[in-house]
């Protein structure tokens, strides 16, 4: 049975470090919506692959992992928690290594098929802001509002560096920027659901904008779309 929609489905796609998660979280809060961090799902699968010593390129092993894994998102006061087989991995998945693992496992057809259903289920009721790489193109091609958030690679590197440093991780700027570029390359170059801007997504360049400026622009767009409906 189809759930009755409580609100809009808002998709925010874009490359790593563009500020998607920060902006999506604030936007969801202002609208009273649920924030869904789809990258966390890929990170969770990457985490489990690492735990089990599975090579992300070994498709048979990835298929098996996808059949066995129980991955869920739980929102507590707007703070998304992520669980793998009932273990809270919310912090463990936030390392640069898990970002790279997530990008590697996200190429797997089994992983993408498994998470397609999970993500559609999470957004089915509406009233969600989902951020990722293929939300507006593949997961919810009929999303009510779509944004494509980008920023220069230098700025994205600086932001990610600050974020990780603030979280107490020992990181250096050149390495982080290099990883961002490598992930851009992997995420845009993969065969299935590569990172790309949906034709009807509004492009937003956040290089010189504050979080608040980006959110205000997005809220105006959401209000416009609501009026049109
Ligand atoms: O947004 P993030 O950095 O947490 O995402 C980690 C990786 O997961 C990203 O490099 C590619 C993959 N990903 C994806 O393929 N599709 C999504 N919708 C979200 C993330």
CSV table of C-alpha atoms and ligand atoms in Angstrom, one decimal:
chain,number,residue,atom,x,y,z
A,1,UNK,CA,0.0,0.0,0.0
A,2,UNK,CA,1.3,3.4,-0.9
A,3,UNK,CA,1.9,5.7,2.1
A,4,UNK,CA,0.2,9.1,2.1
A,5,UNK,CA,2.8,11.8,1.5
A,6,UNK,CA,3.3,14.2,4.5
A,7,UNK,CA,5.4,16.6,2.6
A,8,UNK,CA,7.7,17.1,-0.3
A,9,UNK,CA,10.6,14.9,-1.4
A,10,UNK,CA,13.7,17.2,-1.6
A,11,UNK,CA,16.8,15.8,-3.3
A,12,UNK,CA,20.3,17.3,-2.8
A,13,UNK,CA,23.0,15.8,-4.9
A,14,UNK,CA,26.6,16.8,-5.5
A,15,UNK,CA,30.2,15.8,-5.1
A,16,UNK,CA,32.0,15.1,-1.7
A,17,UNK,CA,32.5,18.1,0.5
A,18,UNK,CA,30.1,20.5,-1.2
A,19,UNK,CA,28.3,20.9,2.1
A,20,UNK,CA,25.3,18.7,1.3
A,21,UNK,CA,24.9,17.1,4.7
A,22,UNK,CA,25.2,20.4,6.6
A,23,UNK,CA,22.8,22.2,4.3
A,24,UNK,CA,20.3,19.2,4.1
A,25,UNK,CA,20.2,18.9,7.9
A,26,UNK,CA,19.5,22.6,8.4
A,27,UNK,CA,16.9,22.7,5.6
A,28,UNK,CA,15.1,19.6,7.0
A,29,UNK,CA,15.1,21.2,10.5
A,30,UNK,CA,13.6,24.5,9.2
A,31,UNK,CA,10.9,22.6,7.2
A,32,UNK,CA,10.2,20.1,10.0
A,33,UNK,CA,11.2,17.3,7.7
A,34,UNK,CA,13.4,14.2,8.2
A,35,UNK,CA,17.0,14.4,7.0
A,36,UNK,CA,18.2,11.3,5.2
A,37,UNK,CA,22.0,10.9,4.8
A,38,UNK,CA,22.2,8.3,2.0
A,39,UNK,CA,26.0,8.4,2.0
A,40,UNK,CA,25.9,6.9,5.5
A,41,UNK,CA,24.3,3.8,4.0
A,42,UNK,CA,27.2,3.3,1.6
A,43,UNK,CA,29.7,4.0,4.4
A,44,UNK,CA,28.0,1.4,6.5
A,45,UNK,CA,28.4,-1.2,3.8
A,46,UNK,CA,32.0,-0.1,3.3
A,47,UNK,CA,32.5,-0.5,7.1
A,48,UNK,CA,31.2,-4.0,7.1
A,49,UNK,CA,33.3,-5.0,4.0
A,50,UNK,CA,36.4,-3.7,5.8
A,51,UNK,CA,35.5,-5.6,9.0
A,52,UNK,CA,35.1,-8.8,7.0
A,53,UNK,CA,38.2,-8.2,4.8
A,54,UNK,CA,36.1,-8.2,1.6
A,55,UNK,CA,37.5,-6.6,-1.5
A,56,UNK,CA,34.8,-4.1,-2.8
A,57,UNK,CA,35.7,-5.3,-6.4
A,58,UNK,CA,34.8,-8.9,-5.5
A,59,UNK,CA,31.2,-8.8,-6.7
A,60,UNK,CA,30.2,-12.2,-5.4
A,61,UNK,CA,31.4,-11.4,-1.9
A,62,UNK,CA,29.6,-8.1,-2.1
A,63,UNK,CA,26.4,-9.8,-3.1
A,64,UNK,CA,26.7,-12.1,-0.1
A,65,UNK,CA,27.4,-9.2,2.2
A,66,UNK,CA,24.3,-7.4,0.8
A,67,UNK,CA,22.1,-10.3,1.5
A,68,UNK,CA,23.4,-10.7,5.1
A,69,UNK,CA,23.7,-7.1,6.2
A,70,UNK,CA,21.1,-5.4,8.3
A,71,UNK,CA,21.5,-1.6,7.9
A,72,UNK,CA,19.3,1.0,9.3
A,73,UNK,CA,19.1,4.7,9.9
A,74,UNK,CA,17.5,6.2,13.0
A,75,UNK,CA,16.9,9.9,13.5
A,76,UNK,CA,17.2,11.1,17.0
A,77,UNK,CA,16.6,14.9,17.4
A,78,UNK,CA,17.7,15.4,13.8
A,79,UNK,CA,20.9,13.6,14.4
A,80,UNK,CA,21.0,10.5,12.1
A,81,UNK,CA,22.4,7.4,13.8
A,82,UNK,CA,23.4,4.4,11.6
A,83,UNK,CA,23.4,0.8,12.7
A,84,UNK,CA,24.9,-2.3,11.1
A,85,UNK,CA,23.5,-5.5,12.5
A,86,UNK,CA,22.3,-3.6,15.5
A,87,UNK,CA,25.7,-2.1,16.2
A,88,UNK,CA,25.9,1.7,16.3
A,89,UNK,CA,28.6,2.7,13.6
A,90,UNK,CA,27.7,6.4,13.4
A,91,UNK,CA,31.1,7.5,14.5
A,92,UNK,CA,33.2,4.7,13.0
A,93,UNK,CA,32.0,5.5,9.4
A,94,UNK,CA,33.1,9.1,9.6
A,95,UNK,CA,36.7,8.6,8.7
A,96,UNK,CA,38.4,9.5,5.4
A,97,UNK,CA,39.1,5.8,5.0
A,98,UNK,CA,35.4,4.9,5.2
A,99,UNK,CA,34.7,7.7,2.7
A,100,UNK,CA,37.0,5.9,0.3
A,101,UNK,CA,35.6,2.5,1.1
A,102,UNK,CA,32.0,3.8,0.6
A,103,UNK,CA,33.0,5.2,-2.8
A,104,UNK,CA,34.6,1.8,-3.7
A,105,UNK,CA,31.6,-0.3,-2.6
A,106,UNK,CA,29.2,2.1,-4.3
A,107,UNK,CA,30.3,0.8,-7.7
A,108,UNK,CA,29.0,-2.7,-6.9
A,109,UNK,CA,25.7,-3.5,-8.7
A,110,UNK,CA,24.6,-5.6,-5.7
A,111,UNK,CA,25.1,-2.7,-3.3
A,112,UNK,CA,23.3,-0.2,-5.5
A,113,UNK,CA,20.3,-2.6,-6.0
A,114,UNK,CA,20.1,-3.3,-2.2
A,115,UNK,CA,20.2,0.4,-1.3
A,116,UNK,CA,17.8,1.5,-4.0
A,117,UNK,CA,15.0,-0.2,-2.1
A,118,UNK,CA,16.2,1.0,1.3
A,119,UNK,CA,16.3,4.6,0.1
A,120,UNK,CA,12.9,4.5,-1.7
A,121,UNK,CA,11.3,3.1,1.4
A,122,UNK,CA,12.9,5.8,3.6
A,123,UNK,CA,11.5,8.6,1.4
A,124,UNK,CA,8.2,7.0,0.4
A,125,UNK,CA,6.1,9.0,2.9
A,126,UNK,CA,7.5,12.4,1.8
A,127,UNK,CA,8.6,15.1,4.2
A,128,UNK,CA,12.2,14.3,3.6
A,129,UNK,CA,15.4,16.0,2.6
A,130,UNK,CA,17.7,13.3,1.1
A,131,UNK,CA,21.3,14.0,0.1
A,132,UNK,CA,23.5,11.8,-2.0
A,133,UNK,CA,24.8,11.4,-5.6
A,134,UNK,CA,21.9,9.9,-7.5
A,135,UNK,CA,18.8,10.9,-5.5
A,136,UNK,CA,17.4,13.2,-8.3
A,137,UNK,CA,18.5,11.0,-11.1
A,138,UNK,CA,17.8,7.5,-10.0
A,139,UNK,CA,16.3,7.1,-6.5
A,140,UNK,CA,13.6,9.8,-6.8
A,141,UNK,CA,13.6,11.0,-10.4
A,142,UNK,CA,10.2,12.5,-9.6
A,143,UNK,CA,11.4,14.3,-6.5
A,144,UNK,CA,9.4,17.6,-5.9
A,145,UNK,CA,12.5,19.8,-5.6
A,146,UNK,CA,16.0,18.9,-6.8
A,147,UNK,CA,19.2,20.7,-6.0
A,148,UNK,CA,22.7,20.1,-7.3
A,149,UNK,CA,25.2,21.5,-4.7
A,150,UNK,CA,28.7,22.0,-5.8
A,151,UNK,CA,31.8,24.0,-4.8
A,152,UNK,CA,35.4,24.3,-6.1
A,153,UNK,CA,37.6,21.3,-5.3
A,154,UNK,CA,39.9,23.6,-3.2
A,155,UNK,CA,37.1,24.8,-1.1
A,156,UNK,CA,35.6,21.3,-0.7
A,157,UNK,CA,39.0,20.1,0.4
A,158,UNK,CA,39.3,22.9,3.0
A,159,UNK,CA,35.9,22.2,4.4
A,160,UNK,CA,36.4,18.5,4.7
A,161,UNK,CA,39.8,19.1,6.3
A,162,UNK,CA,38.3,21.4,8.9
A,163,UNK,CA,35.4,19.1,9.7
A,164,UNK,CA,37.7,16.1,10.3
A,165,UNK,CA,40.2,18.1,12.3
A,166,UNK,CA,37.4,19.5,14.5
A,167,UNK,CA,36.3,15.9,15.0
A,168,UNK,CA,39.8,15.2,16.4
A,169,UNK,CA,41.3,13.3,13.5
A,170,UNK,CA,44.9,13.7,12.4
A,171,UNK,CA,44.6,14.8,8.8
A,172,UNK,CA,46.4,17.0,6.3
A,173,UNK,CA,44.9,19.3,3.7
A,174,UNK,CA,46.8,17.9,0.6
A,175,UNK,CA,45.8,14.3,1.4
A,176,UNK,CA,42.1,15.2,2.0
A,177,UNK,CA,41.9,17.3,-1.2
A,178,UNK,CA,43.5,14.5,-3.1
A,179,UNK,CA,40.9,12.0,-1.7
A,180,UNK,CA,38.1,14.4,-2.6
A,181,UNK,CA,39.4,14.5,-6.2
A,182,UNK,CA,39.7,10.7,-6.4
A,183,UNK,CA,36.2,10.2,-5.1
A,184,UNK,CA,34.9,12.8,-7.6
A,185,UNK,CA,36.5,10.7,-10.3
A,186,UNK,CA,35.2,7.4,-9.0
A,187,UNK,CA,31.7,8.6,-8.2
A,188,UNK,CA,31.2,10.3,-11.6
A,189,UNK,CA,32.9,7.6,-13.6
A,190,UNK,CA,31.1,4.5,-12.4
A,191,UNK,CA,28.8,2.5,-14.6
A,192,UNK,CA,25.7,2.5,-12.5
A,193,UNK,CA,24.0,5.7,-11.3
A,194,UNK,CA,27.1,7.9,-11.6
A,195,UNK,CA,27.1,11.3,-9.9
A,196,UNK,CA,25.5,13.7,-12.4
A,197,UNK,CA,23.2,16.7,-12.3
A,198,UNK,CA,19.6,15.9,-13.1
A,199,UNK,CA,18.4,18.1,-16.0
A,200,UNK,CA,15.7,19.6,-13.7
A,201,UNK,CA,18.0,20.1,-10.7
A,202,UNK,CA,18.7,23.6,-9.7
A,203,UNK,CA,22.5,24.1,-9.6
A,204,UNK,CA,23.9,25.9,-6.5
A,205,UNK,CA,27.6,26.8,-6.2
A,206,UNK,CA,28.4,27.1,-2.5
A,207,UNK,CA,32.0,28.1,-2.9
A,208,UNK,CA,31.4,31.7,-1.8
A,209,UNK,CA,28.2,31.2,0.1
A,210,UNK,CA,27.5,30.7,3.8
A,211,UNK,CA,25.4,27.7,4.9
A,212,UNK,CA,22.7,30.2,5.8
A,213,UNK,CA,22.8,31.8,2.4
A,214,UNK,CA,22.4,28.4,0.7
A,215,UNK,CA,19.6,27.4,3.0
A,216,UNK,CA,17.7,30.7,2.4
A,217,UNK,CA,18.0,30.2,-1.4
A,218,UNK,CA,16.7,26.7,-1.1
A,219,UNK,CA,13.8,27.6,1.2
A,220,UNK,CA,12.7,30.2,-1.4
A,221,UNK,CA,12.8,27.6,-4.1
A,222,UNK,CA,10.8,25.1,-2.0
A,223,UNK,CA,8.2,27.8,-1.3
A,224,UNK,CA,8.0,28.5,-5.0
A,225,UNK,CA,7.5,24.9,-5.9
A,226,UNK,CA,4.8,24.5,-3.2
A,227,UNK,CA,2.9,27.4,-4.7
A,228,UNK,CA,3.1,25.8,-8.1
A,229,UNK,CA,1.7,22.5,-6.9
B,1,LIG,O1,28.2,11.6,1.0
B,1,LIG,P1,29.3,10.7,1.5
B,1,LIG,O2,30.6,11.3,1.5
B,1,LIG,O3,29.0,10.2,2.9
B,1,LIG,O4,29.3,9.4,0.5
B,1,LIG,C1,30.2,8.4,0.6
B,1,LIG,C2,30.3,7.7,-0.7
B,1,LIG,O5,29.1,6.9,-0.9
B,1,LIG,C3,30.4,8.5,-2.0
B,1,LIG,O6,31.8,8.8,-2.3
B,1,LIG,C4,29.7,7.8,-3.1
B,1,LIG,C5,28.7,6.9,-2.3
B,1,LIG,N1,27.3,7.4,-2.5
B,1,LIG,C6,26.6,7.1,-3.6
B,1,LIG,O7,27.2,6.4,-4.5
B,1,LIG,N2,25.3,7.4,-3.8
B,1,LIG,C7,24.7,8.1,-2.8
B,1,LIG,N3,23.4,8.5,-3.0
B,1,LIG,C8,25.4,8.6,-1.7
B,1,LIG,C9,26.7,8.2,-1.5
